[in-house]
PDB file of C-alpha atoms in Angstrom:
ATOM      1  CA  MET A   2     121.830 122.852 124.352  1.00  0.00           C
ATOM      2  CA  THR A   3     118.330 121.439 124.387  1.00  0.00           C
ATOM      3  CA  GLN A   4     118.097 117.829 123.220  1.00  0.00           C
ATOM      4  CA  ALA A   5     115.648 117.225 120.364  1.00  0.00           C
ATOM      5  CA  LEU A   6     112.550 115.355 121.421  1.00  0.00           C
ATOM      6  CA  ARG A   7     112.145 111.845 120.053  1.00  0.00           C
ATOM      7  CA  PRO A   8     109.097 111.683 117.783  1.00  0.00           C
ATOM      8  CA  VAL A   9     106.175 109.636 119.010  1.00  0.00           C
ATOM      9  CA  LEU A  10     106.195 106.309 117.188  1.00  0.00           C
ATOM     10  CA  PRO A  11     103.302 103.869 116.822  1.00  0.00           C
ATOM     11  CA  VAL A  12     104.983 101.595 119.390  1.00  0.00           C
ATOM     12  CA  ASP A  13     104.695 104.431 121.926  1.00  0.00           C
ATOM     13  CA  ILE A  14     100.912 104.619 121.506  1.00  0.00           C
ATOM     14  CA  PRO A  15      99.419 102.070 123.933  1.00  0.00           C
ATOM     15  CA  LEU A  16      97.052  99.299 122.938  1.00  0.00           C
ATOM     16  CA  GLU A  17      94.771  97.613 125.439  1.00  0.00           C
ATOM     17  CA  GLU A  18      96.215  94.245 126.394  1.00  0.00           C
ATOM     18  CA  GLY A  19      94.251  91.070 125.772  1.00  0.00           C
ATOM     19  CA  ARG A  20      90.875  92.629 124.988  1.00  0.00           C
ATOM     20  CA  PRO A  21      89.326  92.529 121.489  1.00  0.00           C
ATOM     21  CA  ALA A  22      89.256  95.924 119.786  1.00  0.00           C
ATOM     22  CA  PRO A  23      86.224  97.041 117.750  1.00  0.00           C
ATOM     23  CA  ASP A  24      87.922  95.811 114.556  1.00  0.00           C
ATOM     24  CA  GLY A  25      88.332  92.346 116.074  1.00  0.00           C
ATOM     25  CA  THR A  26      92.083  92.537 116.650  1.00  0.00           C
ATOM     26  CA  VAL A  27      93.743  91.486 119.906  1.00  0.00           C
ATOM     27  CA  PHE A  28      97.004  92.933 121.177  1.00  0.00           C
ATOM     28  CA  ILE A  29      98.817  90.631 123.581  1.00  0.00           C
ATOM     29  CA  THR A  30     102.267  90.025 125.037  1.00  0.00           C
ATOM     30  CA  LEU A  31     103.323  86.376 124.821  1.00  0.00           C
ATOM     31  CA  PRO A  32     106.689  86.109 126.574  1.00  0.00           C
ATOM     32  CA  THR A  33     107.185  82.337 126.295  1.00  0.00           C
ATOM     33  CA  LEU A  34     106.722  79.657 123.692  1.00  0.00           C
ATOM     34  CA  ASP A  35     104.147  77.899 125.866  1.00  0.00           C
ATOM     35  CA  ALA A  36     102.139  81.121 126.124  1.00  0.00           C
ATOM     36  CA  LEU A  37     102.289  81.641 122.363  1.00  0.00           C
ATOM     37  CA  GLU A  38     101.223  78.092 121.558  1.00  0.00           C
ATOM     38  CA  GLN A  39      98.403  78.081 124.108  1.00  0.00           C
ATOM     39  CA  PHE A  40      96.982  81.393 122.831  1.00  0.00           C
ATOM     40  CA  TRP A  41      97.246  80.213 119.240  1.00  0.00           C
ATOM     41  CA  GLN A  42      95.484  76.929 119.920  1.00  0.00           C
ATOM     42  CA  GLN A  43      92.588  78.821 121.494  1.00  0.00           C
ATOM     43  CA  HIS A  44      92.217  81.540 118.835  1.00  0.00           C
ATOM     44  CA  ARG A  45      93.607  80.158 115.576  1.00  0.00           C
ATOM     45  CA  ASP A  46      90.239  79.757 113.832  1.00  0.00           C
ATOM     46  CA  ARG A  47      88.959  83.204 114.820  1.00  0.00           C
ATOM     47  CA  LEU A  48      92.180  85.224 114.452  1.00  0.00           C
ATOM     48  CA  PRO A  49      94.103  83.703 111.530  1.00  0.00           C
ATOM     49  CA  PHE A  50      96.407  86.674 110.839  1.00  0.00           C
ATOM     50  CA  ALA A  51      99.114  88.109 113.072  1.00  0.00           C
ATOM     51  CA  CYS A  52     101.909  90.648 113.379  1.00  0.00           C
ATOM     52  CA  GLU A  53     104.825  89.838 115.694  1.00  0.00           C
ATOM     53  CA  GLY A  54     107.352  92.197 117.230  1.00  0.00           C
ATOM     54  CA  THR A  55     110.884  90.980 116.592  1.00  0.00           C
ATOM     55  CA  PRO A  56     114.189  91.963 118.253  1.00  0.00           C
ATOM     56  CA  ASN A  57     115.189  95.473 117.311  1.00  0.00           C
ATOM     57  CA  SER A  58     117.025  98.147 119.287  1.00  0.00           C
ATOM     58  CA  GLU A  59     114.662 100.827 117.974  1.00  0.00           C
ATOM     59  CA  PRO A  60     111.209  99.247 117.511  1.00  0.00           C
ATOM     60  CA  THR A  61     108.699 101.201 115.472  1.00  0.00           C
ATOM     61  CA  PHE A  62     105.466  99.210 115.701  1.00  0.00           C
ATOM     62  CA  LEU A  63     105.807  96.365 118.229  1.00  0.00           C
ATOM     63  CA  ARG A  64     108.347  95.310 120.815  1.00  0.00           C
ATOM     64  CA  PRO A  65     109.676  91.757 121.103  1.00  0.00           C
ATOM     65  CA  TYR A  66     107.044  89.259 122.302  1.00  0.00           C
ATOM     66  CA  GLN A  67     104.217  91.653 121.474  1.00  0.00           C
ATOM     67  CA  TRP A  68     101.655  90.321 118.997  1.00  0.00           C
ATOM     68  CA  ILE A  69      98.539  91.554 117.242  1.00  0.00           C
ATOM     69  CA  PHE A  70      96.119  88.872 116.057  1.00  0.00           C
ATOM     70  CA  GLY A  71      93.116  89.635 113.895  1.00  0.00           C
ATOM     71  CA  PRO A  72      90.480  88.490 111.415  1.00  0.00           C
ATOM     72  CA  SER A  73      92.094  90.109 108.356  1.00  0.00           C
ATOM     73  CA  LYS A  74      95.436  91.278 107.007  1.00  0.00           C
ATOM     74  CA  ALA A  75      94.341  94.905 106.859  1.00  0.00           C
ATOM     75  CA  ALA A  76      93.050  94.871 110.437  1.00  0.00           C
ATOM     76  CA  VAL A  77      96.289  93.684 112.045  1.00  0.00           C
ATOM     77  CA  VAL A  78      98.407  96.149 110.052  1.00  0.00           C
ATOM     78  CA  ALA A  79      96.070  99.033 110.905  1.00  0.00           C
ATOM     79  CA  ALA A  80      96.344  98.095 114.583  1.00  0.00           C
ATOM     80  CA  ALA A  81     100.143  97.929 114.395  1.00  0.00           C
ATOM     81  CA  MET A  82     100.211 101.347 112.714  1.00  0.00           C
ATOM     82  CA  ARG A  83      97.771 102.728 115.318  1.00  0.00           C
ATOM     83  CA  TRP A  84      95.693 103.878 112.354  1.00  0.00           C
ATOM     84  CA  GLY A  85      93.711 106.983 113.177  1.00  0.00           C
ATOM     85  CA  ARG A  86      95.935 107.796 116.175  1.00  0.00           C
ATOM     86  CA  SER A  87      99.510 107.935 114.874  1.00  0.00           C
ATOM     87  CA  GLY A  88      99.015 110.354 111.974  1.00  0.00           C
ATOM     88  CA  ILE A  89      99.827 107.732 109.347  1.00  0.00           C
ATOM     89  CA  GLY A  90      97.429 108.086 106.443  1.00  0.00           C
ATOM     90  CA  CYS A  91      97.258 107.905 102.675  1.00  0.00           C
ATOM     91  CA  GLU A  92      97.237 110.529  99.944  1.00  0.00           C
ATOM     92  CA  PHE A  93      97.245 110.835  96.189  1.00  0.00           C
ATOM     93  CA  TYR A  94     100.703 112.015  95.172  1.00  0.00           C
ATOM     94  CA  GLU A  95     100.270 114.556  92.363  1.00  0.00           C
ATOM     95  CA  TRP A  96     103.362 113.566  90.365  1.00  0.00           C
ATOM     96  CA  ALA A  97     102.532 115.482  87.183  1.00  0.00           C
ATOM     97  CA  ALA A  98     101.851 118.703  89.076  1.00  0.00           C
ATOM     98  CA  LEU A  99     104.706 118.456  91.583  1.00  0.00           C
ATOM     99  CA  ALA A 100     107.434 117.127  89.280  1.00  0.00           C
ATOM    100  CA  PRO A 101     106.369 117.880  85.683  1.00  0.00           C
ATOM    101  CA  ASP A 102     109.853 117.451  84.216  1.00  0.00           C
ATOM    102  CA  ASP A 103     110.223 113.991  85.770  1.00  0.00           C
ATOM    103  CA  HIS A 104     106.720 113.098  84.614  1.00  0.00           C
ATOM    104  CA  GLU A 105     107.470 114.025  81.002  1.00  0.00           C
ATOM    105  CA  ALA A 106     110.915 112.377  81.057  1.00  0.00           C
ATOM    106  CA  TRP A 107     109.364 109.099  82.250  1.00  0.00           C
ATOM    107  CA  PHE A 108     106.979 109.021  79.302  1.00  0.00           C
ATOM    108  CA  ALA A 109     109.730 109.893  76.833  1.00  0.00           C
ATOM    109  CA  GLY A 110     111.738 106.994  78.222  1.00  0.00           C
ATOM    110  CA  GLN A 111     108.785 104.633  77.951  1.00  0.00           C
ATOM    111  CA  GLU A 112     108.207 105.601  74.321  1.00  0.00           C
ATOM    112  CA  ASP A 113     111.881 105.035  73.469  1.00  0.00           C
ATOM    113  CA  HIS A 114     111.793 101.662  75.212  1.00  0.00           C
ATOM    114  CA  ARG A 115     108.660 100.652  73.316  1.00  0.00           C
ATOM    115  CA  THR A 116     110.258 101.540  69.975  1.00  0.00           C
ATOM    116  CA  THR A 117     113.459  99.641  70.761  1.00  0.00           C
ATOM    117  CA  ALA A 118     111.693  96.570  72.184  1.00  0.00           C
ATOM    118  CA  THR A 119     109.247  96.414  69.268  1.00  0.00           C
ATOM    119  CA  ALA A 120     112.123  96.458  66.795  1.00  0.00           C
ATOM    120  CA  ALA A 121     113.839  93.685  68.744  1.00  0.00           C
ATOM    121  CA  GLY A 122     110.654  91.616  68.929  1.00  0.00           C
ATOM    122  CA  THR A 123     110.600  91.620  72.731  1.00  0.00           C
ATOM    123  CA  TRP A 124     107.612  93.913  73.253  1.00  0.00           C
ATOM    124  CA  THR A 125     104.732  91.821  74.630  1.00  0.00           C
ATOM    125  CA  GLU A 126     100.969  92.186  74.712  1.00  0.00           C
ATOM    126  CA  ASP A 127     101.181  92.801  78.449  1.00  0.00           C
ATOM    127  CA  ASP A 128     103.749  95.550  77.813  1.00  0.00           C
ATOM    128  CA  GLU A 129     101.400  97.176  75.331  1.00  0.00           C
ATOM    129  CA  ALA A 130      98.407  96.922  77.672  1.00  0.00           C
ATOM    130  CA  ASP A 131     100.379  98.625  80.427  1.00  0.00           C
ATOM    131  CA  PHE A 132     101.644 101.252  77.981  1.00  0.00           C
ATOM    132  CA  GLN A 133      98.089 102.073  76.936  1.00  0.00           C
ATOM    133  CA  ARG A 134      96.865 102.149  80.548  1.00  0.00           C
ATOM    134  CA  ARG A 135      99.498 104.645  81.629  1.00  0.00           C
ATOM    135  CA  THR A 136      99.121 107.687  79.418  1.00  0.00           C
ATOM    136  CA  ARG A 137     100.039 111.282  80.138  1.00  0.00           C
ATOM    137  CA  GLN A 138      96.390 111.883  80.916  1.00  0.00           C
ATOM    138  CA  THR A 139      95.710 108.797  83.050  1.00  0.00           C
ATOM    139  CA  TYR A 140      99.034 108.403  84.879  1.00  0.00           C
ATOM    140  CA  ARG A 141      99.455 111.649  86.744  1.00  0.00           C
ATOM    141  CA  GLY A 142     100.248 110.251  90.174  1.00  0.00           C
ATOM    142  CA  TRP A 143      99.525 107.423  92.584  1.00  0.00           C
ATOM    143  CA  TRP A 144      98.135 106.659  95.996  1.00  0.00           C
ATOM    144  CA  ARG A 145     100.653 106.161  98.794  1.00  0.00           C
ATOM    145  CA  PHE A 146     101.028 106.230 102.559  1.00  0.00           C
ATOM    146  CA  CYS A 147     101.929 109.558 104.139  1.00  0.00           C
ATOM    147  CA  ASN A 148     103.340 110.606 107.523  1.00  0.00           C
ATOM    148  CA  LEU A 149     105.219 107.318 107.919  1.00  0.00           C
ATOM    149  CA  PRO A 150     107.223 107.027 111.153  1.00  0.00           C
ATOM    150  CA  ASP A 151     110.890 108.045 111.295  1.00  0.00           C
ATOM    151  CA  GLY A 152     110.521 109.925 108.017  1.00  0.00           C
ATOM    152  CA  GLN A 153     110.391 106.710 105.988  1.00  0.00           C
ATOM    153  CA  ASP A 154     110.096 107.229 102.245  1.00  0.00           C
ATOM    154  CA  PRO A 155     106.650 106.160 100.956  1.00  0.00           C
ATOM    155  CA  GLY A 156     108.300 105.206  97.675  1.00  0.00           C
ATOM    156  CA  GLU A 157     110.434 102.609  99.464  1.00  0.00           C
ATOM    157  CA  TRP A 158     107.745 101.307 101.787  1.00  0.00           C
ATOM    158  CA  PHE A 159     106.993  97.978 100.147  1.00  0.00           C
ATOM    159  CA  SER A 160     109.698  95.323 100.200  1.00  0.00           C
ATOM    160  CA  PRO A 161     111.475  94.567  96.899  1.00  0.00           C
ATOM    161  CA  GLY A 162     109.700  91.850  94.975  1.00  0.00           C
ATOM    162  CA  SER A 163     106.370  92.388  96.738  1.00  0.00           C
ATOM    163  CA  ASP A 164     103.130  92.266  94.766  1.00  0.00           C
ATOM    164  CA  HIS A 165     102.349  95.946  95.311  1.00  0.00           C
ATOM    165  CA  VAL A 166      99.915  97.243  92.684  1.00  0.00           C
ATOM    166  CA  GLU A 167     100.183 100.952  91.957  1.00  0.00           C
ATOM    167  CA  LEU A 168      96.827 102.723  92.263  1.00  0.00           C
ATOM    168  CA  ILE A 169      96.748 105.596  89.757  1.00  0.00           C
ATOM    169  CA  ASP A 170      93.086 106.633  89.760  1.00  0.00           C
ATOM    170  CA  PRO A 171      92.713 109.726  91.979  1.00  0.00           C
ATOM    171  CA  HIS A 172      88.960 109.156  92.226  1.00  0.00           C
ATOM    172  CA  LEU A 173      89.146 105.776  93.967  1.00  0.00           C
ATOM    173  CA  PRO A 174      87.227 105.640  97.272  1.00  0.00           C
ATOM    174  CA  ARG A 175      89.656 106.343 100.089  1.00  0.00           C
ATOM    175  CA  ALA A 176      88.424 103.370 102.127  1.00  0.00           C
ATOM    176  CA  ALA A 177      89.244 100.999  99.263  1.00  0.00           C
ATOM    177  CA  VAL A 178      92.686 102.559  98.842  1.00  0.00           C
ATOM    178  CA  GLU A 179      93.452 102.260 102.545  1.00  0.00           C
ATOM    179  CA  ALA A 180      92.351  98.625 102.607  1.00  0.00           C
ATOM    180  CA  GLN A 181      94.595  97.703  99.671  1.00  0.00           C
ATOM    181  CA  LEU A 182      97.659  99.536 101.009  1.00  0.00           C
ATOM    182  CA  LEU A 183      97.185  97.887 104.405  1.00  0.00           C
ATOM    183  CA  TRP A 184      96.867  94.326 103.145  1.00  0.00           C
ATOM    184  CA  GLU A 185      99.761  94.816 100.738  1.00  0.00           C
ATOM    185  CA  THR A 186     101.794  95.992 103.721  1.00  0.00           C
ATOM    186  CA  PHE A 187     100.928  92.749 105.505  1.00  0.00           C
ATOM    187  CA  ASP A 188     102.252  90.738 102.560  1.00  0.00           C
ATOM    188  CA  SER A 189     105.403  92.869 102.576  1.00  0.00           C
ATOM    189  CA  TRP A 190     105.853  92.303 106.313  1.00  0.00           C
ATOM    190  CA  VAL A 191     105.690  88.541 105.798  1.00  0.00           C
ATOM    191  CA  ASP A 192     109.252  88.989 104.540  1.00  0.00           C
ATOM    192  CA  ALA A 193     110.136  90.799 107.781  1.00  0.00           C
ATOM    193  CA  TYR A 194     110.224  94.310 106.345  1.00  0.00           C
ATOM    194  CA  PRO A 195     110.681  96.498 108.292  1.00  0.00           C
ATOM    195  CA  SER A 196     112.911  94.422 110.528  1.00  0.00           C
ATOM    196  CA  ASP A 197     111.159  95.027 113.850  1.00  0.00           C
ATOM    197  CA  ILE A 198     107.913  93.410 112.766  1.00  0.00           C
ATOM    198  CA  GLN A 199     106.892  90.277 110.899  1.00  0.00           C
ATOM    199  CA  ALA A 200     103.492  89.233 109.616  1.00  0.00           C
ATOM    200  CA  HIS A 201     102.116  85.695 109.563  1.00  0.00           C
ATOM    201  CA  ASP A 202      99.059  83.999 108.172  1.00  0.00           C
ATOM    202  CA  ALA A 203      97.808  80.908 110.032  1.00  0.00           C
ATOM    203  CA  ALA A 204     100.297  78.640 108.284  1.00  0.00           C
ATOM    204  CA  GLY A 205     103.056  81.096 109.156  1.00  0.00           C
ATOM    205  CA  VAL A 206     102.237  81.039 112.875  1.00  0.00           C
ATOM    206  CA  ASP A 207     102.125  77.226 112.765  1.00  0.00           C
ATOM    207  CA  LYS A 208     105.530  77.207 111.069  1.00  0.00           C
ATOM    208  CA  THR A 209     106.972  79.672 113.591  1.00  0.00           C
ATOM    209  CA  ILE A 210     105.867  77.585 116.567  1.00  0.00           C
ATOM    210  CA  ALA A 211     107.110  74.377 114.954  1.00  0.00           C
ATOM    211  CA  TYR A 212     110.489  75.964 114.254  1.00  0.00           C
ATOM    212  CA  TRP A 213     110.977  77.104 117.837  1.00  0.00           C
ATOM    213  CA  ARG A 214     109.823  73.731 119.201  1.00  0.00           C
ATOM    214  CA  ALA A 215     112.446  72.041 117.034  1.00  0.00           C
ATOM    215  CA  GLU A 216     115.105  74.441 118.318  1.00  0.00           C
ATOM    216  CA  GLN A 217     113.989  73.722 121.888  1.00  0.00           C
ATOM    217  CA  ALA A 218     114.164  69.957 121.318  1.00  0.00           C
ATOM    218  CA  ALA A 219     117.651  70.337 119.865  1.00  0.00           C
ATOM    219  CA  GLY A 220     118.834  72.173 122.968  1.00  0.00           C
ATOM    220  CA  GLN A 221     119.217  75.481 121.115  1.00  0.00           C
ATOM    221  CA  GLY A 222     118.001  78.924 122.104  1.00  0.00           C
ATOM    222  CA  TYR A 223     114.327  79.392 121.339  1.00  0.00           C
ATOM    223  CA  TYR A 224     111.481  81.889 121.542  1.00  0.00           C
ATOM    224  CA  GLY A 225     111.106  83.260 125.087  1.00  0.00           C
ATOM    225  CA  ASP A 226     113.548  80.875 126.768  1.00  0.00           C
ATOM    226  CA  GLU A 227     114.972  83.744 128.796  1.00  0.00           C
ATOM    227  CA  ASN A 228     111.505  84.479 130.185  1.00  0.00           C
ATOM    228  CA  GLU A 229     110.835  81.011 131.525  1.00  0.00           C
ATOM    229  CA  GLN A 230     111.057  80.493 135.260  1.00  0.00           C
ATOM    230  CA  ALA A 231     114.296  78.798 136.224  1.00  0.00           C
ATOM    231  CA  PRO A 232     113.788  75.426 137.955  1.00  0.00           C
ATOM    232  CA  ALA A 233     114.110  75.557 141.744  1.00  0.00           C
ATOM    233  CA  LEU A 234     117.338  74.138 143.177  1.00  0.00           C
ATOM    234  CA  ASP A 235     117.082  70.828 144.974  1.00  0.00           C
ATOM    235  CA  ALA A 236     116.764  71.660 148.689  1.00  0.00           C
ATOM    236  CA  ARG A 237     119.333  68.955 149.487  1.00  0.00           C
ATOM    237  CA  HIS A 238     122.113  70.922 147.767  1.00  0.00           C
TER     238      HIS A 238
END
């Protein structure tokens, strides 16, 4: 029986090590805490956003100790996704055309909720503004990522509680849509979702280094300790 081939993931698509890409991002492996802190001290002002590979048996975007630093949130996420090379893209999901019964049922539910909440005095001005914005004519679908790795569901892409804003205008410029989805992904990855990658702004990298330095000072395991060269044995023993 022929074994199914493993799909090519973004992590399998190589990035050039240590050399700035045209978008200003830098991919680099930093195997020790000293290496991480030294790189950060040299590039913090120019590359204030980062994605870090975290321990995971099946990495999707970055392996442990691999980092992408860049000038913007969108740039580092695009680099991690291997945008333009991995097949990941964005599309307008035609909800009304593809699932008309679900589309109509959603609006019927919204109308019932509005009636009940109004009677109870809990319907707010913000609720009404959103109700008027999303009509059967204006809310016919939304922009989303497509071709996500490992068959991930675009509807579950952003971490719960994230500030993802649904884009429902099919005529938005694609470049603007891509930029928003990418930087919203960065904010979602700040909460370490998915689990093999974590995003940091400058304060987040500072906090990460400070945390591991404190663990080191306390004699605990810390970032890259297994990659440090063991001290040579005293020749007298």
